Coordinates of C-alpha atoms and ligand atoms in Angstrom, one line a residue:
X7 CA 0.1 0.0 -0.1
X8 CA 1.4 3.6 -0.4
X9 CA 0.1 7.1 -1.0
X10 CA -0.3 9.4 -4.2
X11 CA -1.4 12.8 -3.8
X12 CA -1.6 15.7 -6.5
X13 CA -2.8 19.5 -6.7
X14 CA -3.0 22.1 -9.4
X15 CA -3.6 25.4 -9.1
X16 CA -2.4 26.6 -5.8
X17 CA 0.2 28.7 -5.0
X18 CA 1.1 26.9 -2.3
X19 CA 1.2 23.3 -4.5
X20 CA 4.6 22.4 -2.3
X21 CA 3.1 22.9 1.5
X22 CA -0.4 21.1 0.2
X23 CA 1.0 18.3 -1.8
X24 CA 3.7 17.6 2.1
X25 CA 0.3 18.3 3.6
X26 CA -1.3 15.4 2.1
X27 CA 1.7 13.2 1.9
X28 CA 1.9 13.5 5.7
X29 CA -1.9 12.6 5.9
X30 CA -1.4 9.9 4.3
X31 CA 1.4 7.9 6.0
X32 CA -0.2 5.6 7.6
X33 CA -0.1 3.9 4.2
X34 CA 3.4 3.5 4.2
X35 CA 6.1 5.1 5.4
X36 CA 9.5 3.7 3.7
X37 CA 10.2 6.5 1.5
X38 CA 8.6 9.6 0.2
X39 CA 8.7 12.1 -3.2
X40 CA 7.2 14.9 -4.6
X41 CA 7.4 16.3 -8.6
X42 CA 6.4 19.7 -9.5
X43 CA 6.4 22.2 -12.1
X44 CA 7.0 25.6 -12.2
X45 CA 8.9 28.3 -14.6
X46 CA 12.2 26.5 -14.5
X47 CA 10.6 23.0 -15.3
X48 CA 10.2 19.5 -13.2
X49 CA 11.6 19.4 -10.5
X50 CA 11.8 16.2 -8.1
X51 CA 12.4 16.1 -5.2
X52 CA 12.3 11.9 -3.7
X53 CA 13.8 10.1 -0.9
X54 CA 14.0 7.1 1.5
X55 CA 12.7 7.5 4.8
X56 CA 9.8 9.4 6.7
X57 CA 8.1 12.1 4.9
X58 CA 9.0 14.8 7.2
X59 CA 12.8 13.8 6.2
X60 CA 11.4 15.0 3.0
X61 CA 9.6 18.0 4.0
X62 CA 12.9 19.4 5.8
X63 CA 14.7 18.4 2.9
X64 CA 12.4 20.4 0.5
X65 CA 12.0 23.2 3.4
X66 CA 15.5 24.2 2.9
X67 CA 14.9 24.6 -1.0
X68 CA 11.8 26.4 -0.6
X69 CA 10.6 25.9 -4.1
X70 CA 7.6 27.7 -5.5
X71 CA 5.0 25.6 -7.6
X72 CA 1.3 25.3 -8.7
X73 CA 1.3 22.0 -10.0
X74 CA 2.4 18.8 -8.4
X75 CA 2.4 15.5 -7.3
X76 CA 3.7 13.1 -4.6
X77 CA 3.7 9.5 -2.9
X78 CA 4.5 7.8 0.5
X79 CA 5.4 4.4 -0.5
X80 CA 5.4 1.3 1.0
X81 CA 8.1 -1.4 -1.2
X82 CA 6.3 -3.9 -2.8
X83 CA 9.1 -4.4 -5.0
X84 CA 12.7 -3.0 -4.8
X85 CA 14.3 -1.8 -1.1
X86 CA 13.4 1.7 0.2
X87 CA 16.1 3.7 -1.5
X88 CA 16.6 7.6 -2.6
X89 CA 16.4 5.4 -6.5
X90 CA 13.4 3.5 -6.4
X91 CA 11.1 6.5 -4.3
X92 CA 9.1 7.7 -5.9
X93 CA 8.1 9.7 -8.1
X94 CA 9.8 8.0 -11.5
X95 CA 11.1 9.8 -14.3
X96 CA 11.8 8.9 -17.8
X97 CA 15.3 9.0 -19.7
X98 CA 14.2 13.1 -20.6
X99 CA 13.5 13.7 -17.4
X100 CA 10.1 15.2 -18.8
X101 CA 7.5 13.0 -17.2
X102 CA 6.7 12.4 -13.6
X103 CA 4.8 9.7 -12.1
X104 CA 3.7 8.7 -8.8
X105 CA 2.1 5.2 -8.6
X106 CA 0.1 2.6 -6.0
X107 CA -0.6 -0.6 -6.8
X108 CA 1.5 -3.6 -8.6
X109 CA 2.5 -3.8 -12.4
X110 CA 2.3 -6.9 -13.0
X111 CA 3.5 -7.6 -16.7
X112 CA 6.7 -4.8 -15.7
X113 CA 9.1 -7.4 -16.4
X114 CA 8.1 -7.9 -19.7
X115 CA 7.9 -4.0 -20.8
X116 CA 10.9 -3.5 -18.8
X117 CA 12.8 -5.6 -20.9
X118 CA 11.4 -4.4 -24.2
X119 CA 12.0 -0.7 -23.1
X120 CA 15.2 -1.9 -22.7
X121 CA 15.6 -3.2 -25.5
X122 CA 15.0 0.2 -27.3
X123 CA 17.8 1.7 -25.5
X124 CA 15.7 3.3 -22.4
X125 CA 17.8 4.1 -19.0
X126 CA 15.8 2.1 -16.1
X127 CA 17.7 2.8 -12.6
X128 CA 15.3 1.2 -10.2
X129 CA 14.7 -1.6 -8.8
X130 CA 10.6 -0.2 -9.1
X131 CA 7.5 -2.0 -11.5
X132 CA 6.2 1.8 -11.5
X133 CA 9.6 3.2 -13.8
X134 CA 8.1 1.4 -16.6
X135 CA 5.4 4.4 -17.2
X136 CA 7.0 7.3 -17.4
X137 CA 9.7 5.9 -20.4
X138 CA 6.2 4.4 -21.9
X139 CA 4.9 7.8 -21.9
X140 CA 7.7 9.0 -23.3
X141 CA 7.7 6.6 -26.2
X142 CA 4.6 7.7 -27.3
X143 CA 5.3 11.1 -27.3
X144 CA 8.1 10.3 -29.0
X145 CA 5.9 9.1 -31.7
X146 CA 3.8 12.3 -31.7
X147 CA 1.2 11.1 -29.5
X148 CA -0.7 14.1 -27.4
X149 CA 0.1 13.7 -23.5
X150 CA -3.3 13.3 -22.6
X151 CA -3.2 10.0 -25.7
X152 CA 0.7 9.0 -24.1
X153 CA -0.8 8.9 -20.7
X154 CA -4.0 6.7 -22.0
X155 CA -2.1 4.7 -24.8
X156 CA 0.8 3.8 -21.5
X157 CA -2.5 3.1 -19.2
X158 CA -3.5 0.7 -22.2
X159 CA -0.4 -1.9 -21.6
X160 CA -0.5 -2.2 -17.9
X161 CA -1.8 -5.5 -16.3
X162 CA -1.8 -5.5 -12.3
X163 CA -3.8 -2.6 -9.8
X164 CA -2.4 0.9 -10.0
X165 CA -3.5 4.2 -9.7
X166 CA -1.6 6.8 -11.5
X167 CA -1.2 10.3 -11.7
X168 CA 1.7 12.4 -13.8
X169 CA 2.9 15.7 -14.6
X170 CA 4.6 16.7 -17.8
X171 CA 6.9 19.5 -18.2
X172 CA 5.9 22.6 -19.6
X173 CA 2.2 21.5 -18.1
X174 CA 0.2 22.5 -15.7
X175 CA -1.5 19.8 -16.1
X176 CA -2.2 16.6 -14.3
X177 CA -3.4 13.3 -15.6
X178 CA -4.6 10.5 -13.2
X179 CA -5.9 6.7 -13.0
X180 CA -7.0 3.9 -10.8
X181 CA -7.7 0.7 -11.3
X182 CA -8.0 -1.8 -8.5
X183 CA -6.1 0.8 -6.5
X184 CA -7.6 4.0 -4.9
X185 CA -8.1 8.0 -6.4
X186 CA -10.3 10.5 -5.3
X187 CA -10.3 13.6 -6.1
X188 CA -11.2 16.6 -4.7
X189 CA -12.2 19.9 -5.9
X190 CA -11.7 23.6 -4.5
X191 CA -12.4 26.2 -5.0
X192 CA -9.0 27.4 -6.9
X193 CA -7.2 24.3 -6.6
X194 CA -7.8 21.0 -7.1
X195 CA -6.6 17.7 -6.4
X196 CA -6.4 14.2 -6.1
X197 CA -5.1 11.4 -3.6
X198 CA -5.6 7.7 -2.2
X199 CA -7.7 9.0 -0.1
X200 CA -9.4 11.9 1.5
X201 CA -7.2 13.3 4.4
X202 CA -4.8 13.7 2.3
X203 CA -7.2 17.2 1.2
X204 CA -9.3 17.5 3.4
X205 CA -7.8 20.1 5.1
X206 CA -8.1 22.1 1.5
X207 CA -11.5 20.2 0.1
X208 CA -14.5 18.5 1.6
X209 CA -16.1 18.1 -1.8
X210 CA -14.8 14.9 -3.3
X211 CA -15.3 13.0 -6.4
X212 CA -15.1 8.9 -5.9
X213 CA -13.5 8.1 -9.0
X214 CA -14.2 4.1 -10.3
X215 CA -11.7 1.8 -11.6
X216 CA -11.0 3.1 -15.3
X217 CA -11.2 6.1 -14.9
X218 CA -9.4 8.8 -16.3
X219 CA -9.1 12.2 -14.7
X220 CA -7.1 15.2 -16.7
X221 CA -7.2 18.4 -14.0
X222 CA -5.7 21.5 -13.9
X223 CA -6.2 24.8 -11.9
X224 CA -9.9 25.6 -13.8
X225 CA -11.7 22.2 -13.7
X226 CA -11.2 18.6 -14.3
X227 CA -12.6 16.7 -16.9
X228 CA -13.0 12.4 -16.7
X229 CA -13.3 10.0 -19.4
X230 CA -14.1 5.5 -18.8
X231 CA -11.8 3.6 -20.9
X232 CA -13.6 4.2 -24.0
X233 CA -12.7 7.9 -24.0
X234 CA -16.0 8.5 -23.2
X235 CA -16.6 11.6 -21.2
X236 CA -18.4 10.7 -17.4
X237 CA -19.9 12.4 -15.1
X238 CA -19.3 11.8 -11.2
X239 CA -21.2 12.9 -8.3
X240 CA -19.6 15.2 -6.0
X241 CA -20.2 14.7 -2.8
X242 CA -19.2 15.9 1.0
X243 CA -17.5 14.7 3.4
X244 CA -18.1 15.4 7.2
X245 CA -15.7 14.0 8.8
X246 CA -12.4 14.8 10.4
X247 CA -9.0 13.7 8.7
X248 CA -8.2 11.4 11.3
X249 CA -11.6 9.7 10.9
X250 CA -10.9 9.3 7.6
X251 CA -7.6 7.3 7.9
X252 CA -9.6 5.2 9.5
X253 CA -12.0 5.2 7.0
X254 CA -14.5 5.7 9.2
X255 CA -14.2 2.8 11.2
X256 CA -13.9 3.8 15.4
X257 CA -10.4 1.6 15.3
X258 CA -7.9 1.0 13.3
X259 CA -8.0 -2.9 14.3
X260 CA -11.0 -2.9 12.8
X261 CA -10.6 -1.4 9.6
X262 CA -7.9 -3.8 9.4
X263 CA -9.9 -6.8 10.5
X264 CA -11.9 -5.6 7.2
X265 CA -9.0 -5.0 5.1
X266 CA -8.0 -8.8 5.2
X267 CA -9.6 -9.8 2.3
X268 CA -7.9 -6.8 0.3
X269 CA -4.8 -7.4 2.3
X270 CA -5.0 -11.7 0.8
X271 CA -5.5 -11.1 -2.6
X272 CA -3.0 -9.0 -2.2
X273 CA -0.7 -11.7 -0.9
X274 CA -1.9 -14.7 -2.9
X275 CA -1.3 -12.7 -6.1
X276 CA 0.7 -14.0 -8.8
X277 CA 1.2 -16.3 -6.8
X278 CA -0.3 -19.2 -7.2
X279 CA -2.0 -20.9 -10.1
X280 CA -5.6 -22.7 -8.8
X281 CA -6.7 -24.7 -12.8
X282 CA -2.8 -26.7 -12.1
X283 CA -2.6 -26.4 -8.3
X284 CA 0.7 -25.2 -8.5
X285 CA 2.2 -22.3 -6.3
X286 CA 4.7 -19.8 -7.8
X287 CA 7.0 -18.3 -5.9
X288 CA 9.1 -15.4 -7.1
X289 CA 11.8 -15.4 -5.0
X290 CA 11.2 -19.6 -4.9
X291 CA 11.6 -21.0 -8.8
X292 CA 10.8 -24.7 -8.4
X293 CA 13.1 -27.0 -7.1
X294 CA 14.4 -24.0 -4.9
X295 CA 13.7 -26.5 -2.4
X296 CA 15.1 -30.0 -3.4
X297 CA 17.2 -31.1 -0.8
X298 CA 15.6 -29.6 2.4
X299 CA 15.2 -32.1 5.0
X300 CA 13.3 -30.4 8.1
X301 CA 12.2 -26.4 9.0
X302 CA 12.5 -24.4 11.6
X303 CA 10.4 -21.6 12.0
X304 CA 11.4 -18.8 14.5
X305 CA 9.2 -15.9 15.5
X306 CA 7.9 -14.3 18.3
X307 CA 3.9 -13.4 19.8
X308 CA 0.9 -13.8 16.3
X309 CA 4.1 -14.4 14.6
X310 CA 4.8 -17.8 16.4
X311 CA 1.1 -18.8 16.2
X312 CA 1.7 -18.1 12.5
X313 CA 4.9 -20.4 12.1
X314 CA 2.6 -23.2 14.7
X315 CA 0.1 -23.2 12.0
X316 CA 2.7 -23.7 9.2
X317 CA 4.7 -26.6 11.6
X318 CA 0.9 -28.5 10.7
X319 CA 0.5 -27.9 7.2
X320 CA 4.4 -28.9 6.8
X321 CA 3.7 -32.3 8.8
X322 CA 0.0 -32.3 7.2
X323 CA 2.9 -33.4 3.8
X324 CA 5.3 -35.3 5.0
X325 CA 7.8 -32.3 6.3
X326 CA 9.5 -32.5 9.6
X327 CA 9.3 -29.2 11.1
X328 CA 9.5 -27.4 14.3
X329 CA 8.4 -23.9 15.5
X330 CA 10.9 -22.1 17.9
X331 CA 10.2 -19.2 20.2
X332 CA 13.1 -16.5 18.9
X333 CA 13.7 -15.8 22.7
X334 CA 13.9 -19.6 23.4
X335 CA 16.1 -20.5 20.5
X336 CA 19.3 -18.4 21.8
X337 CA 18.6 -19.6 24.6
X338 CA 19.3 -23.7 24.0
X339 CA 19.6 -23.6 20.5
X340 CA 17.7 -26.8 19.0
X341 CA 20.1 -29.4 16.4
X342 CA 20.3 -29.0 12.8
X343 CA 22.3 -30.0 9.9
X344 CA 23.4 -28.8 6.7
X345 CA 20.2 -29.9 5.2
X346 CA 17.7 -27.6 7.8
X347 CA 15.9 -24.6 6.1
X348 CA 15.0 -21.9 9.0
X349 CA 12.4 -19.8 8.6
X350 CA 12.4 -16.0 10.5
X351 CA 8.2 -15.2 10.7
X352 CA 8.1 -11.5 11.5
X353 CA 5.5 -8.7 10.4
X354 CA 7.8 -5.8 11.2
X355 CA 10.8 -8.0 10.7
X356 CA 12.8 -6.1 13.4
X357 CA 11.7 -7.9 16.7
X358 CA 15.3 -8.3 18.5
X359 CA 15.0 -11.6 19.7
X360 CA 14.2 -13.0 15.8
X361 CA 16.4 -11.4 14.6
X362 CA 19.2 -12.5 17.0
X363 CA 17.8 -16.3 16.4
X364 CA 18.1 -16.1 12.7
X365 CA 21.9 -14.3 13.3
X366 CA 22.5 -17.9 15.2
X367 CA 21.0 -19.4 12.3
X368 CA 23.4 -18.0 10.0
X369 CA 26.4 -18.8 11.9
X370 CA 26.1 -22.4 12.1
X371 CA 26.2 -21.9 8.2
X372 CA 21.8 -22.4 7.5
X373 CA 20.4 -21.3 4.7
X374 CA 17.4 -18.6 6.2
X375 CA 14.1 -17.2 4.5
X376 CA 12.6 -14.1 6.4
X377 CA 8.7 -13.9 5.8
X378 CA 7.7 -10.3 6.3
X379 CA 5.3 -7.4 5.9
X380 CA 8.3 -5.1 5.4
X381 CA 10.7 -5.3 2.1
X382 CA 13.7 -3.2 3.7
X383 CA 13.5 -4.5 7.6
X384 CA 16.5 -5.8 9.2
X385 CA 15.3 -9.7 8.5
X386 CA 15.1 -9.3 4.9
X387 CA 18.9 -7.9 4.6
X388 CA 19.7 -10.6 6.9
X389 CA 18.1 -13.4 5.5
X390 CA 19.9 -15.1 2.7
X391 CA 16.3 -14.3 0.7
X392 CA 12.8 -13.1 1.5
X393 CA 9.0 -14.1 1.2
X394 CA 6.9 -10.7 1.6
X395 CA 3.7 -11.2 2.9
X396 CA 2.6 -7.7 1.8
X397 CA -0.4 -7.2 3.8
X398 CA 0.1 -3.6 3.9
X399 CA 0.9 -1.5 6.9
X400 CA -0.5 -2.2 9.9
X401 CA -1.6 0.8 12.5
X402 CA -2.9 -1.3 15.2
X403 CA -0.4 -2.7 17.7
X404 CA -2.9 -6.2 17.4
X405 CA -2.1 -7.8 14.6
X406 CA -4.7 -9.1 12.5
X407 CA -3.9 -8.9 8.4
X408 CA -0.7 -9.6 8.9
X409 CA -1.6 -12.8 10.4
X410 CA -4.0 -13.7 8.0
X411 CA -1.5 -13.5 5.1
X412 CA 1.6 -14.5 7.1
X413 CA -1.2 -17.6 7.4
X414 CA -1.3 -17.7 3.6
X415 CA 2.2 -16.8 2.6
X416 CA 3.6 -19.6 4.7
X417 CA 1.4 -22.2 3.0
X418 CA 2.1 -21.2 0.1
X419 CA 5.6 -21.8 0.9
X420 CA 4.9 -25.7 2.5
X421 CA 3.0 -26.7 -0.2
X422 CA 6.1 -25.3 -2.6
X423 CA 8.8 -26.7 0.4
X424 CA 6.5 -30.0 0.3
X425 CA 6.2 -30.8 -3.6
X426 CA 10.7 -29.8 -4.3
X427 CA 11.5 -32.3 -1.2
X428 CA 8.8 -34.9 -0.7
X429 CA 6.5 -37.3 -3.4
X430 CA 3.3 -34.4 -2.9
X431 CA 1.7 -33.9 -5.4
X432 CA 0.3 -30.8 -6.2
X433 CA -2.7 -30.5 -4.7
X434 CA -5.9 -28.6 -6.9
X435 CA -8.4 -28.3 -3.9
X436 CA -5.9 -26.9 -1.6
X437 CA -5.0 -24.3 -4.5
X438 CA -8.8 -23.1 -5.2
X439 CA -9.8 -22.7 -1.7
X440 CA -6.7 -20.2 -1.2
X441 CA -8.3 -18.2 -4.2
X442 CA -11.8 -18.6 -2.0
X443 CA -10.7 -17.5 0.5
X444 CA -10.5 -13.7 0.7
X445 CA -14.3 -14.2 0.0
X446 CA -15.2 -16.9 2.7
X447 CA -13.9 -13.5 4.6
X448 CA -15.5 -11.0 3.4
X449 CA -18.5 -13.2 4.2
X450 CA -17.8 -14.2 7.2
X451 CA -17.2 -10.6 8.5
X452 CA -20.7 -9.5 6.8
X453 CA -22.7 -12.2 9.0
X454 CA -20.6 -12.5 12.0
X455 CA -22.2 -12.8 14.9
X456 CA -19.4 -12.2 17.2
X457 CA -20.7 -8.5 18.8
X458 CA -23.8 -9.8 20.3
X459 CA -21.9 -13.2 22.1
X460 CA -19.3 -10.2 23.1
X461 CA -22.4 -8.8 24.7
X462 CA -23.5 -11.8 26.4
X463 CA -20.5 -13.3 27.5
X464 CA -18.8 -9.7 29.1
X465 CA -18.6 -10.4 32.1
X466 CA -17.3 -13.8 32.3
X467 CA -13.8 -14.5 34.9
X468 CA -11.9 -16.1 32.1
X469 CA -12.3 -17.2 28.6
X470 CA -10.8 -20.1 27.4
X471 CA -9.6 -21.2 23.5
X472 CA -9.4 -25.1 22.6
X473 CA -8.5 -26.4 18.8
X474 CA -7.1 -29.5 17.5
X475 CA -3.9 -29.2 15.1
X476 CA -4.0 -26.3 13.1
X477 CA -6.6 -24.9 15.1
X478 CA -4.1 -24.8 18.4
X479 CA -2.5 -22.5 17.0
X480 CA -5.9 -20.7 16.3
X481 CA -6.9 -21.3 19.5
X482 CA -3.4 -19.6 21.1
X483 CA -4.0 -16.2 18.6
X484 CA -7.5 -16.0 19.7
X485 CA -6.6 -16.4 23.5
X486 CA -3.6 -13.4 22.6
X487 CA -6.0 -11.5 21.2
X488 CA -8.6 -11.2 23.1
X489 CA -5.8 -10.3 26.5
X490 CA -4.0 -7.9 24.8
X491 CA -6.5 -5.3 24.1
X492 CA -9.3 -6.4 26.7
X493 CA -7.2 -6.8 29.6
X494 CA -9.5 -10.0 30.4
X495 CA -8.1 -13.2 31.4
X496 CA -7.9 -15.9 28.8
X497 CA -6.0 -18.8 27.7
X498 CA -5.3 -21.2 24.7
X499 CA -4.3 -25.5 25.0
X500 CA -4.7 -27.9 22.9
X501 CA -8.7 -29.4 23.0
X502 CA -6.6 -33.4 24.3
X503 CA -5.3 -31.2 27.2
X504 CA -8.4 -29.5 28.9
X505 CA -9.0 -33.0 30.6
X506 CA -5.6 -32.8 32.2
X507 CA -5.5 -29.2 34.3
X508 CA -8.0 -26.4 32.9
X509 CA -10.9 -28.1 33.0
X510 CA -10.5 -27.7 36.5
X511 CA -11.1 -24.1 35.9
X512 CA -14.3 -24.8 33.8
X513 CA -17.7 -22.8 35.5
X514 CA -20.0 -21.4 34.2
X515 CA -18.6 -18.2 33.9
X516 CA -15.3 -19.4 32.0
X517 CA -16.8 -19.2 28.3
X518 CA -14.7 -21.6 26.0
X519 CA -14.4 -21.5 22.5
X520 CA -14.1 -24.9 21.2
X521 CA -13.1 -24.2 17.0
X522 CA -13.6 -27.0 14.5
X523 CA -11.1 -27.1 11.1
X524 CA -13.4 -29.7 9.4
X525 CA -10.3 -32.3 9.8
X526 CA -11.7 -33.3 13.4
X527 CA -14.8 -32.4 14.4
X528 CA -15.6 -35.7 16.0
X529 CA -13.1 -35.9 18.5
X530 CA -13.8 -31.3 19.5
X531 CA -18.0 -32.2 19.9
X532 CA -16.1 -35.3 22.7
X533 CA -14.2 -32.0 24.0
X534 CA -17.4 -29.5 24.0
X535 CA -19.5 -32.5 25.8
X536 CA -16.8 -32.3 28.5
X537 CA -17.1 -28.9 29.2
X538 CA -20.7 -29.0 28.8
X539 CA -20.8 -31.3 31.7
X540 CA -19.1 -29.0 33.8
X541 CA -21.5 -25.9 33.1
X542 CA -19.1 -24.8 30.8
X543 CA -20.7 -22.5 28.1
X544 CA -19.2 -23.5 25.1
X545 CA -18.9 -20.9 21.7
X546 CA -18.1 -23.1 19.2
X547 CA -16.8 -21.7 15.8
X548 CA -17.8 -24.0 13.4
X549 CA -20.0 -24.7 10.2
X550 CA -24.0 -23.7 11.1
X551 CA -24.9 -27.1 10.7
X552 CA -22.0 -29.4 11.9
X553 CA -22.8 -31.5 15.0
X554 CA -21.0 -29.0 17.0
X555 CA -22.7 -25.9 16.3
X556 CA -25.9 -27.9 17.1
X557 CA -24.1 -28.6 21.3
X558 CA -22.9 -25.2 21.6
X559 CA -24.3 -22.6 23.6
X560 CA -23.5 -19.7 20.5
X561 CA -21.7 -20.7 17.1
X562 CA -19.5 -18.0 15.7
X563 CA -20.2 -20.2 12.1
X564 CA -17.5 -19.8 9.4
X565 CA -18.4 -21.5 5.6
X566 CA -16.8 -24.7 5.2
X567 CA -13.5 -25.0 2.8
X568 CA -10.5 -26.6 2.8
X569 CA -8.9 -28.4 6.4
X570 CA -5.8 -26.7 6.0
X571 CA -7.5 -23.4 5.1
X572 CA -10.4 -23.5 7.9
X573 CA -8.3 -21.9 10.9
X574 CA -7.7 -18.4 9.2
X575 CA -11.7 -18.2 8.7
X576 CA -11.7 -19.6 12.8
X577 CA -9.5 -17.0 13.3
X578 CA -11.6 -14.2 11.7
X579 CA -14.3 -14.4 14.1
X580 CA -11.8 -14.7 17.1
X581 CA -10.3 -11.1 16.5
X582 CA -14.3 -9.8 16.0
X583 CA -15.1 -11.0 19.2
X584 CA -11.2 -9.8 20.9
X585 CA -11.8 -6.5 19.3
X586 CA -15.8 -5.8 20.5
X587 CA -14.8 -7.2 24.1
X588 CA -12.5 -4.7 24.2
X589 CA -14.8 -2.0 22.8
X590 CA -17.4 -2.7 25.2
X591 CA -14.5 -2.8 28.1
X592 CA -13.7 1.6 26.5
X593 CA -9.8 -0.3 25.6
X594 CA -7.3 1.6 24.1
X595 CA -8.4 -1.1 21.7
X596 CA -5.6 0.4 19.0
X597 CA -2.7 0.8 22.0
X598 CA -3.6 -1.6 24.6
X599 CA -1.6 -0.5 27.9
X600 CA 2.4 -2.0 27.8
X601 CA 2.0 -3.4 24.6
X602 CA 4.0 -2.1 20.9
X603 CA 4.3 -2.7 17.6
X604 CA 7.6 -3.5 16.9
X605 CA 9.7 -4.9 20.5
X606 CA 13.5 -3.9 19.1
X607 CA 14.5 -4.5 22.7
X608 CA 15.8 -8.6 24.0
Ligands
LIG9 C1 5.2 -7.4 19.6 C2 3.4 -7.1 19.1 C3 2.7 -8.5 18.4 C4 3.8 -9.1 17.9 C5 5.2 -9.4 18.0 C6 6.1 -10.2 17.3 O1 5.0 -7.9 20.4 O2 2.9 -6.3 19.6 O3 1.5 -8.0 18.2 O4 3.4 -11.0 17.3 O5 5.9 -8.0 18.0 O6 6.5 -9.1 15.8 P1 6.8 -9.0 14.9 O7 6.9 -7.8 14.3 O8 8.2 -10.3 14.8 O9 5.6 -10.3 13.3

């Protein structure tokens, strides 16, 4: 996720762009840049780091302009460096472009442009765009034609904004990534999201996929793919900038829970082929893991639960695997041999315990892979290879969408490892279920009864979560999420362990969440009966028509899917339960007491 912004017509275009980027920093924050048009032509300022670093540099130079575009980046292609920061320009430096999204056919376009003599200097997918525009301009097209023809060649998702030297016009389009137009009195604006320009205008036009906009100080024109002009309604927003950043949600956590379908579509984009039942990972061509005999996962917190889930997925495919808490790994180094693959799972890529453990594995000569959300993170730079979960930035301290994206990324990795290193045959049903997962999460969120369940059980003494196999890490995660944000006592167990101790604590005021994933339903039914015999209320997380749902006091329904993925759906229900419980208790949901998003000390 990145943020783009544009402004035309204001004498204060430069500070306006910088304010816009500042308000969009929640969409990405590893590098930033602006391109502005003034009497001297096009000037580009861009650099690695925060928007505030860029703003300081720009202010020192004090440029003036009435037209410009800006970008705050969350890397998806290429690490966060000055060169990879947007805007990107063509060979002549007369075209500047900002982009949010992924251009899937960039490799092919890049080779074609290089063969024709273009010099591309960054590692981004975006840089092909200004060069394609340059090509069409050389062939005699107008700037608008060159922009439109270029967009026609792109595959993937994008919101793009462009300025060209010598003109006070911004050209923009969207397909699959957001873009909103702000209609001001003397100036007009474009951005990925309303907060970018909300302090200048509250009159907005929400652009649709396929819309192209040509905007100058006097107005704007919107056309569709076929070239026909379109009128879109101008709406007035009455939110504050902060409300707008949260997209109308009360908390980032709820926003991020509902973003999971989008995040997962990004996670799997270009990585699965449901027709062939195959998984293709960009950094790991077929056969990459042929020599792997065993996998060790290292992680902390929620990422550790994702790692435990991955262990189960690998075990189901006959690959020996273990998950270690990073702090324990360094304390007592487990046995390894040269065919052990070490996978660090870390959303931020900056958790000190995980980095230390990965360093230790490297010192022992083991191959290391970072599964992370942050391209330029220390974990990504330290490990031999990286696999990015592509969830977009997560602001809420409690990990939600990154957990789902970690699991799905790890499922793809597990399928690849098993296919390469054992006689496991790629499973069409599994890969098809991955493809269907985002839509299923949408339906879970839309129909969830987690809020009434949270109200019904809000004065409980403790909450227990039980599950078997891949549902066990989900039980652990369900308990962690609830305790993190509600401060209520919650514990997760393997369902089979209930009778070896925790059952002593079960009473009528300790609800037990029984998580069924389809592979172990019969045994979960007997667990449910054990709990009910002690008067413990049971909240099942299972398909609506299942036996366990019929036995339970309340069911949080999940659709039927491949058993390896059912845990992801169940977890969404538990995220919502935790959220609503914390909300009823009026907790600081996005910033729970004593906790940090990323723990960079041991
Ligand atoms: C902190 C966060 C957790 C997170 C853990 C690991 O404790 O509060 O939500 O799961 O760090 O973070 P990582 O960035 O390594 O996934």
